[in-house]
PDB file of C-alpha atoms in Angstrom:
ATOM      1  CA  SER A   7       0.000   0.000   0.000  1.00  0.00           C
ATOM      2  CA  TYR A   8       1.026   3.570  -0.613  1.00  0.00           C
ATOM      3  CA  VAL A   9       2.829   5.357   2.223  1.00  0.00           C
ATOM      4  CA  LEU A  10       3.218   9.076   2.887  1.00  0.00           C
ATOM      5  CA  THR A  11       6.053   9.934   5.274  1.00  0.00           C
ATOM      6  CA  GLN A  12       6.194  13.133   7.321  1.00  0.00           C
ATOM      7  CA  PRO A  13       8.703  14.191   9.985  1.00  0.00           C
ATOM      8  CA  PRO A  14       7.114  13.761  13.429  1.00  0.00           C
ATOM      9  CA  SER A  15       8.014  17.272  14.500  1.00  0.00           C
ATOM     10  CA  VAL A  16       9.249  20.611  13.196  1.00  0.00           C
ATOM     11  CA  SER A  17      10.186  23.629  15.286  1.00  0.00           C
ATOM     12  CA  VAL A  18      10.300  27.241  14.155  1.00  0.00           C
ATOM     13  CA  SER A  19      10.775  30.653  15.741  1.00  0.00           C
ATOM     14  CA  PRO A  20       8.012  33.230  15.392  1.00  0.00           C
ATOM     15  CA  GLY A  21       8.356  35.195  12.164  1.00  0.00           C
ATOM     16  CA  GLN A  22      10.530  32.557  10.509  1.00  0.00           C
ATOM     17  CA  THR A  23       9.641  30.143   7.717  1.00  0.00           C
ATOM     18  CA  ALA A  24       8.492  26.621   8.532  1.00  0.00           C
ATOM     19  CA  SER A  25       8.705  23.826   5.976  1.00  0.00           C
ATOM     20  CA  ILE A  26       6.888  20.546   6.476  1.00  0.00           C
ATOM     21  CA  THR A  27       7.627  17.755   4.028  1.00  0.00           C
ATOM     22  CA  CYS A  28       5.590  14.790   2.867  1.00  0.00           C
ATOM     23  CA  SER A  29       7.316  12.029   0.915  1.00  0.00           C
ATOM     24  CA  GLY A  30       5.905   9.261  -1.221  1.00  0.00           C
ATOM     25  CA  ASP A  31       6.757   7.321  -4.352  1.00  0.00           C
ATOM     26  CA  LYS A  32       6.233   9.611  -7.369  1.00  0.00           C
ATOM     27  CA  LEU A  33       4.181  11.928  -5.173  1.00  0.00           C
ATOM     28  CA  GLY A  34       4.847  14.735  -7.641  1.00  0.00           C
ATOM     29  CA  ASP A  35       2.526  12.977 -10.077  1.00  0.00           C
ATOM     30  CA  LYS A  36      -0.365  13.248  -7.641  1.00  0.00           C
ATOM     31  CA  TYR A  37      -2.399  16.078  -6.168  1.00  0.00           C
ATOM     32  CA  THR A  38      -1.561  16.700  -2.538  1.00  0.00           C
ATOM     33  CA  TYR A  39      -3.666  18.234   0.198  1.00  0.00           C
ATOM     34  CA  TRP A  40      -2.749  19.630   3.616  1.00  0.00           C
ATOM     35  CA  TYR A  41      -4.847  19.806   6.771  1.00  0.00           C
ATOM     36  CA  GLN A  42      -4.166  21.718   9.977  1.00  0.00           C
ATOM     37  CA  GLN A  43      -5.391  20.327  13.275  1.00  0.00           C
ATOM     38  CA  LYS A  44      -5.041  22.473  16.358  1.00  0.00           C
ATOM     39  CA  ALA A  45      -5.160  20.885  19.785  1.00  0.00           C
ATOM     40  CA  GLY A  46      -8.636  19.595  20.582  1.00  0.00           C
ATOM     41  CA  GLN A  47     -10.081  20.701  17.238  1.00  0.00           C
ATOM     42  CA  SER A  48     -11.103  19.092  13.968  1.00  0.00           C
ATOM     43  CA  PRO A  49      -8.846  19.158  10.902  1.00  0.00           C
ATOM     44  CA  VAL A  50      -9.095  22.177   8.613  1.00  0.00           C
ATOM     45  CA  LEU A  51      -8.033  22.248   4.963  1.00  0.00           C
ATOM     46  CA  VAL A  52      -5.198  24.714   4.364  1.00  0.00           C
ATOM     47  CA  ILE A  53      -3.927  23.685   0.898  1.00  0.00           C
ATOM     48  CA  PHE A  54      -5.685  21.802  -1.896  1.00  0.00           C
ATOM     49  CA  GLN A  55      -4.470  20.537  -5.268  1.00  0.00           C
ATOM     50  CA  GLU A  56      -0.843  21.068  -4.219  1.00  0.00           C
ATOM     51  CA  SER A  57      -0.723  24.834  -3.957  1.00  0.00           C
ATOM     52  CA  ARG A  58      -4.188  26.388  -3.819  1.00  0.00           C
ATOM     53  CA  ARG A  59      -5.471  28.062  -0.669  1.00  0.00           C
ATOM     54  CA  PRO A  60      -9.113  27.911   0.440  1.00  0.00           C
ATOM     55  CA  SER A  61     -10.760  31.214   1.197  1.00  0.00           C
ATOM     56  CA  GLY A  62      -9.950  32.350   4.703  1.00  0.00           C
ATOM     57  CA  ILE A  63      -6.534  30.695   4.817  1.00  0.00           C
ATOM     58  CA  PRO A  64      -3.755  33.292   5.194  1.00  0.00           C
ATOM     59  CA  GLU A  65      -1.358  33.934   2.316  1.00  0.00           C
ATOM     60  CA  ARG A  66       1.561  32.815   4.471  1.00  0.00           C
ATOM     61  CA  PHE A  67       0.494  29.207   3.766  1.00  0.00           C
ATOM     62  CA  SER A  68       1.769  27.790   0.476  1.00  0.00           C
ATOM     63  CA  GLY A  69       2.350  24.385  -1.048  1.00  0.00           C
ATOM     64  CA  SER A  70       4.556  22.758  -3.654  1.00  0.00           C
ATOM     65  CA  ASN A  71       5.055  19.262  -4.991  1.00  0.00           C
ATOM     66  CA  SER A  72       7.776  17.761  -7.148  1.00  0.00           C
ATOM     67  CA  GLY A  73       9.504  14.430  -7.533  1.00  0.00           C
ATOM     68  CA  ASN A  74       8.807  12.391  -4.427  1.00  0.00           C
ATOM     69  CA  THR A  75       8.196  15.267  -2.007  1.00  0.00           C
ATOM     70  CA  ALA A  76       5.423  17.724  -1.290  1.00  0.00           C
ATOM     71  CA  THR A  77       6.125  20.677   0.969  1.00  0.00           C
ATOM     72  CA  LEU A  78       3.892  22.891   3.062  1.00  0.00           C
ATOM     73  CA  THR A  79       5.560  26.226   3.706  1.00  0.00           C
ATOM     74  CA  ILE A  80       4.445  28.725   6.314  1.00  0.00           C
ATOM     75  CA  SER A  81       6.110  32.097   5.881  1.00  0.00           C
ATOM     76  CA  GLY A  82       6.270  34.475   8.821  1.00  0.00           C
ATOM     77  CA  THR A  83       5.034  31.758  11.162  1.00  0.00           C
ATOM     78  CA  GLN A  84       2.797  32.933  13.970  1.00  0.00           C
ATOM     79  CA  ALA A  85       2.066  31.385  17.350  1.00  0.00           C
ATOM     80  CA  MET A  86      -1.459  30.580  16.123  1.00  0.00           C
ATOM     81  CA  ASP A  87       0.042  28.258  13.492  1.00  0.00           C
ATOM     82  CA  GLU A  88       1.184  25.790  16.143  1.00  0.00           C
ATOM     83  CA  ALA A  89      -0.694  22.597  15.265  1.00  0.00           C
ATOM     84  CA  ASP A  90      -0.460  19.149  13.739  1.00  0.00           C
ATOM     85  CA  TYR A  91      -0.308  19.107   9.947  1.00  0.00           C
ATOM     86  CA  TYR A  92      -1.316  16.165   7.766  1.00  0.00           C
ATOM     87  CA  CYS A  93      -0.688  15.618   4.080  1.00  0.00           C
ATOM     88  CA  GLN A  94      -3.106  13.582   1.975  1.00  0.00           C
ATOM     89  CA  ALA A  95      -3.016  12.067  -1.494  1.00  0.00           C
ATOM     90  CA  TRP A  96      -4.877   9.523  -3.598  1.00  0.00           C
ATOM     91  CA  ASP A  97      -3.508   6.167  -4.673  1.00  0.00           C
ATOM     92  CA  SER A  98      -5.247   3.183  -6.206  1.00  0.00           C
ATOM     93  CA  ARG A  99      -8.708   4.656  -5.770  1.00  0.00           C
ATOM     94  CA  THR A 100      -8.262   5.345  -2.072  1.00  0.00           C
ATOM     95  CA  VAL A 101      -7.121   8.127   0.217  1.00  0.00           C
ATOM     96  CA  VAL A 102      -3.852   8.041   2.109  1.00  0.00           C
ATOM     97  CA  PHE A 103      -2.838  10.339   4.946  1.00  0.00           C
ATOM     98  CA  GLY A 104       0.655  11.047   6.149  1.00  0.00           C
ATOM     99  CA  GLY A 105       1.443  10.335   9.788  1.00  0.00           C
ATOM    100  CA  GLY A 106       1.315  14.011  10.714  1.00  0.00           C
ATOM    101  CA  THR A 107       3.851  16.617  11.781  1.00  0.00           C
ATOM    102  CA  LYS A 108       3.648  18.569  15.016  1.00  0.00           C
ATOM    103  CA  LEU A 109       4.677  22.162  14.363  1.00  0.00           C
ATOM    104  CA  THR A 110       6.010  23.919  17.434  1.00  0.00           C
ATOM    105  CA  VAL A 111       6.440  27.678  17.380  1.00  0.00           C
ATOM    106  CA  LEU A 112       9.126  28.424  19.959  1.00  0.00           C
TER     107      LEU A 112
ATOM    108  CA  GLU B   3     -22.603  27.920   6.405  1.00  0.00           C
ATOM    109  CA  VAL B   4     -21.819  24.233   5.973  1.00  0.00           C
ATOM    110  CA  GLN B   5     -22.235  22.300   9.216  1.00  0.00           C
ATOM    111  CA  LEU B   6     -21.620  18.670  10.047  1.00  0.00           C
ATOM    112  CA  VAL B   7     -22.669  17.390  13.462  1.00  0.00           C
ATOM    113  CA  GLU B   8     -21.793  13.851  14.492  1.00  0.00           C
ATOM    114  CA  SER B   9     -23.475  11.836  17.217  1.00  0.00           C
ATOM    115  CA  GLY B  10     -23.887   8.270  18.404  1.00  0.00           C
ATOM    116  CA  GLY B  11     -20.497   7.557  19.907  1.00  0.00           C
ATOM    117  CA  GLY B  12     -19.985   6.028  23.322  1.00  0.00           C
ATOM    118  CA  LEU B  13     -18.499   3.216  25.352  1.00  0.00           C
ATOM    119  CA  VAL B  14     -19.096  -0.257  23.938  1.00  0.00           C
ATOM    120  CA  GLN B  15     -17.762  -3.695  24.782  1.00  0.00           C
ATOM    121  CA  PRO B  16     -15.574  -5.643  22.361  1.00  0.00           C
ATOM    122  CA  GLY B  17     -17.782  -7.317  19.788  1.00  0.00           C
ATOM    123  CA  GLY B  18     -20.490  -4.712  20.228  1.00  0.00           C
ATOM    124  CA  SER B  19     -22.117  -2.318  17.777  1.00  0.00           C
ATOM    125  CA  LEU B  20     -23.036   1.335  17.433  1.00  0.00           C
ATOM    126  CA  ARG B  21     -24.601   3.535  14.782  1.00  0.00           C
ATOM    127  CA  LEU B  22     -22.906   6.850  14.213  1.00  0.00           C
ATOM    128  CA  SER B  23     -24.807   9.719  12.593  1.00  0.00           C
ATOM    129  CA  CYS B  24     -23.733  12.922  10.902  1.00  0.00           C
ATOM    130  CA  ALA B  25     -26.365  15.616  10.387  1.00  0.00           C
ATOM    131  CA  ALA B  26     -25.514  17.940   7.525  1.00  0.00           C
ATOM    132  CA  SER B  27     -26.778  21.436   6.776  1.00  0.00           C
ATOM    133  CA  GLY B  28     -25.884  24.465   4.692  1.00  0.00           C
ATOM    134  CA  PHE B  29     -25.445  22.659   1.366  1.00  0.00           C
ATOM    135  CA  THR B  30     -27.310  20.362  -1.039  1.00  0.00           C
ATOM    136  CA  PHE B  31     -26.434  17.118   0.679  1.00  0.00           C
ATOM    137  CA  ARG B  32     -27.327  14.740  -2.170  1.00  0.00           C
ATOM    138  CA  ASN B  33     -24.848  16.444  -4.510  1.00  0.00           C
ATOM    139  CA  TYR B  34     -21.723  15.447  -2.587  1.00  0.00           C
ATOM    140  CA  ALA B  35     -19.861  12.340  -1.605  1.00  0.00           C
ATOM    141  CA  MET B  36     -19.332  11.966   2.128  1.00  0.00           C
ATOM    142  CA  SER B  37     -16.768  10.132   4.190  1.00  0.00           C
ATOM    143  CA  TRP B  38     -15.780   8.981   7.666  1.00  0.00           C
ATOM    144  CA  VAL B  39     -12.239   9.462   8.945  1.00  0.00           C
ATOM    145  CA  ARG B  40     -11.085   8.354  12.382  1.00  0.00           C
ATOM    146  CA  GLN B  41      -8.327   9.326  14.757  1.00  0.00           C
ATOM    147  CA  ALA B  42      -7.194   7.079  17.591  1.00  0.00           C
ATOM    148  CA  PRO B  43      -6.153   8.905  20.778  1.00  0.00           C
ATOM    149  CA  GLY B  44      -2.839  10.645  20.196  1.00  0.00           C
ATOM    150  CA  LYS B  45      -2.537   9.203  16.689  1.00  0.00           C
ATOM    151  CA  GLY B  46      -2.940  10.373  13.112  1.00  0.00           C
ATOM    152  CA  LEU B  47      -5.839  10.401  10.688  1.00  0.00           C
ATOM    153  CA  GLU B  48      -7.114   7.175   9.111  1.00  0.00           C
ATOM    154  CA  TRP B  49      -9.656   7.090   6.298  1.00  0.00           C
ATOM    155  CA  VAL B  50     -12.462   4.645   7.112  1.00  0.00           C
ATOM    156  CA  SER B  51     -15.253   4.763   4.533  1.00  0.00           C
ATOM    157  CA  ALA B  52     -16.924   6.843   1.846  1.00  0.00           C
ATOM    158  CA  ILE B  53     -20.170   6.982  -0.112  1.00  0.00           C
ATOM    159  CA  THR B  54     -21.169   8.703  -3.326  1.00  0.00           C
ATOM    160  CA  GLY B  55     -23.783  11.444  -3.435  1.00  0.00           C
ATOM    161  CA  SER B  56     -26.526   9.077  -4.548  1.00  0.00           C
ATOM    162  CA  GLY B  57     -25.496   6.408  -2.080  1.00  0.00           C
ATOM    163  CA  SER B  58     -25.169   3.867  -4.873  1.00  0.00           C
ATOM    164  CA  SER B  59     -21.467   3.195  -4.295  1.00  0.00           C
ATOM    165  CA  THR B  60     -19.624   2.635  -1.032  1.00  0.00           C
ATOM    166  CA  TYR B  61     -15.958   2.238  -0.179  1.00  0.00           C
ATOM    167  CA  TYR B  62     -14.109   0.900   2.860  1.00  0.00           C
ATOM    168  CA  ALA B  63     -10.625   0.688   4.295  1.00  0.00           C
ATOM    169  CA  ASP B  64      -9.374  -2.878   4.562  1.00  0.00           C
ATOM    170  CA  SER B  65      -9.237  -2.518   8.356  1.00  0.00           C
ATOM    171  CA  VAL B  66     -13.021  -2.154   8.613  1.00  0.00           C
ATOM    172  CA  LYS B  67     -14.324  -4.022   5.564  1.00  0.00           C
ATOM    173  CA  GLY B  68     -17.033  -6.490   6.499  1.00  0.00           C
ATOM    174  CA  ARG B  69     -17.577  -4.910   9.936  1.00  0.00           C
ATOM    175  CA  PHE B  70     -18.624  -1.326   9.154  1.00  0.00           C
ATOM    176  CA  THR B  71     -21.439  -0.163   6.857  1.00  0.00           C
ATOM    177  CA  ILE B  72     -21.793   3.363   5.526  1.00  0.00           C
ATOM    178  CA  SER B  73     -25.138   4.708   4.337  1.00  0.00           C
ATOM    179  CA  ARG B  74     -26.976   7.973   3.837  1.00  0.00           C
ATOM    180  CA  ASP B  75     -30.513   9.290   3.867  1.00  0.00           C
ATOM    181  CA  ASN B  76     -30.662  12.188   1.430  1.00  0.00           C
ATOM    182  CA  SER B  77     -34.200  13.053   2.528  1.00  0.00           C
ATOM    183  CA  LYS B  78     -32.895  13.637   6.056  1.00  0.00           C
ATOM    184  CA  ASN B  79     -29.502  15.098   5.096  1.00  0.00           C
ATOM    185  CA  THR B  80     -27.852  12.510   7.301  1.00  0.00           C
ATOM    186  CA  LEU B  81     -24.842  10.236   6.924  1.00  0.00           C
ATOM    187  CA  TYR B  82     -24.501   7.035   8.959  1.00  0.00           C
ATOM    188  CA  LEU B  83     -21.828   4.552   9.917  1.00  0.00           C
ATOM    189  CA  GLN B  84     -22.908   1.262  11.421  1.00  0.00           C
ATOM    190  CA  VAL B  85     -19.924  -0.092  13.318  1.00  0.00           C
ATOM    191  CA  SER B  86     -20.058  -3.733  14.370  1.00  0.00           C
ATOM    192  CA  SER B  87     -17.771  -6.459  15.736  1.00  0.00           C
ATOM    193  CA  LEU B  88     -15.857  -3.698  17.436  1.00  0.00           C
ATOM    194  CA  ARG B  89     -12.286  -4.200  18.612  1.00  0.00           C
ATOM    195  CA  ALA B  90     -10.097  -2.230  20.981  1.00  0.00           C
ATOM    196  CA  GLU B  91      -8.204  -0.842  18.001  1.00  0.00           C
ATOM    197  CA  ASP B  92     -11.406   0.782  16.724  1.00  0.00           C
ATOM    198  CA  THR B  93     -11.283   3.188  19.669  1.00  0.00           C
ATOM    199  CA  ALA B  94     -11.078   6.617  18.067  1.00  0.00           C
ATOM    200  CA  LYS B  95     -12.817   9.873  17.390  1.00  0.00           C
ATOM    201  CA  TYR B  96     -14.841   9.439  14.214  1.00  0.00           C
ATOM    202  CA  TYR B  97     -15.164  12.483  11.969  1.00  0.00           C
ATOM    203  CA  CYS B  98     -17.529  12.889   9.081  1.00  0.00           C
ATOM    204  CA  ALA B  99     -16.306  15.029   6.226  1.00  0.00           C
ATOM    205  CA  LYS B 100     -17.787  16.413   3.049  1.00  0.00           C
ATOM    206  CA  LEU B 101     -16.062  15.855  -0.280  1.00  0.00           C
ATOM    207  CA  VAL B 102     -16.133  18.446  -3.043  1.00  0.00           C
ATOM    208  CA  TYR B 103     -17.518  16.182  -5.765  1.00  0.00           C
ATOM    209  CA  PHE B 104     -20.487  13.842  -6.206  1.00  0.00           C
ATOM    210  CA  GLU B 105     -18.260  10.858  -6.792  1.00  0.00           C
ATOM    211  CA  TRP B 106     -15.710   9.492  -4.333  1.00  0.00           C
ATOM    212  CA  VAL B 107     -12.901   8.272  -6.548  1.00  0.00           C
ATOM    213  CA  ASP B 108     -11.364  11.405  -7.966  1.00  0.00           C
ATOM    214  CA  PRO B 109      -7.734  12.447  -7.395  1.00  0.00           C
ATOM    215  CA  SER B 110      -8.883  16.044  -7.291  1.00  0.00           C
ATOM    216  CA  ASN B 111     -11.319  15.368  -4.451  1.00  0.00           C
ATOM    217  CA  TRP B 112     -10.661  16.520  -0.908  1.00  0.00           C
ATOM    218  CA  PHE B 113     -12.240  16.764   2.545  1.00  0.00           C
ATOM    219  CA  ASP B 114     -13.815  20.095   3.456  1.00  0.00           C
ATOM    220  CA  PRO B 115     -15.214  20.709   5.988  1.00  0.00           C
ATOM    221  CA  TRP B 116     -14.988  18.224   8.847  1.00  0.00           C
ATOM    222  CA  GLY B 117     -17.403  17.768  11.714  1.00  0.00           C
ATOM    223  CA  GLN B 118     -16.398  17.977  15.360  1.00  0.00           C
ATOM    224  CA  GLY B 119     -16.248  14.194  15.715  1.00  0.00           C
ATOM    225  CA  THR B 120     -17.818  11.596  17.976  1.00  0.00           C
ATOM    226  CA  LEU B 121     -15.768   9.389  20.279  1.00  0.00           C
ATOM    227  CA  VAL B 122     -16.076   5.616  20.187  1.00  0.00           C
ATOM    228  CA  THR B 123     -14.409   3.737  23.024  1.00  0.00           C
ATOM    229  CA  VAL B 124     -14.209  -0.045  22.857  1.00  0.00           C
ATOM    230  CA  SER B 125     -13.444  -1.536  26.244  1.00  0.00           C
ATOM    231  CA  SER B 126     -14.699  -4.172  28.630  1.00  0.00           C
TER     232      SER B 126
END
């Protein structure tokens, strides 16, 4: 079965850029999606179809995808961005989620 | 505003059953595929099941196939998940989520929004 691999944790200082990666075989050939889940809350879509932002999601969130790695980038990270982030893709007619990355804003 | 409100979770013994519900509002329910995604305590997201807008096609993760049944009542704007033969490893918060297309299998499909979830605890 298809596997998406994320680093368990990423730390960033306020105002700096955070990059969260998601790796999978030929992932660049697939659409990727990113969800943010703050403590005690439900997941929220922050990036769809690799790099598009839903309305209401700040411009500091961006996405890219090439080769075997998709990346969620948060520019000018704020304390409110501290959360778990999950990548998602499709493979063989089913959905796969990455294991999640805990973003800590120090 | 799109709203999804789950209910029906609780404490159940191993081997037991529950029916989870998800009441939808704020959109034309029958036009969209719907799905259940679960999250075990302290763990990541796991897709469980999905159903097309008409309800004619259903899909399941291998981990729940043969034990869980997804259905929908488009006249009541409600999604269901019948969970049976429950095991300890089924303990999780179960979220319902709306897809953006009528069909389920579409690489350009995604989950938005998600409900607040309902907790299922399997324990003796």
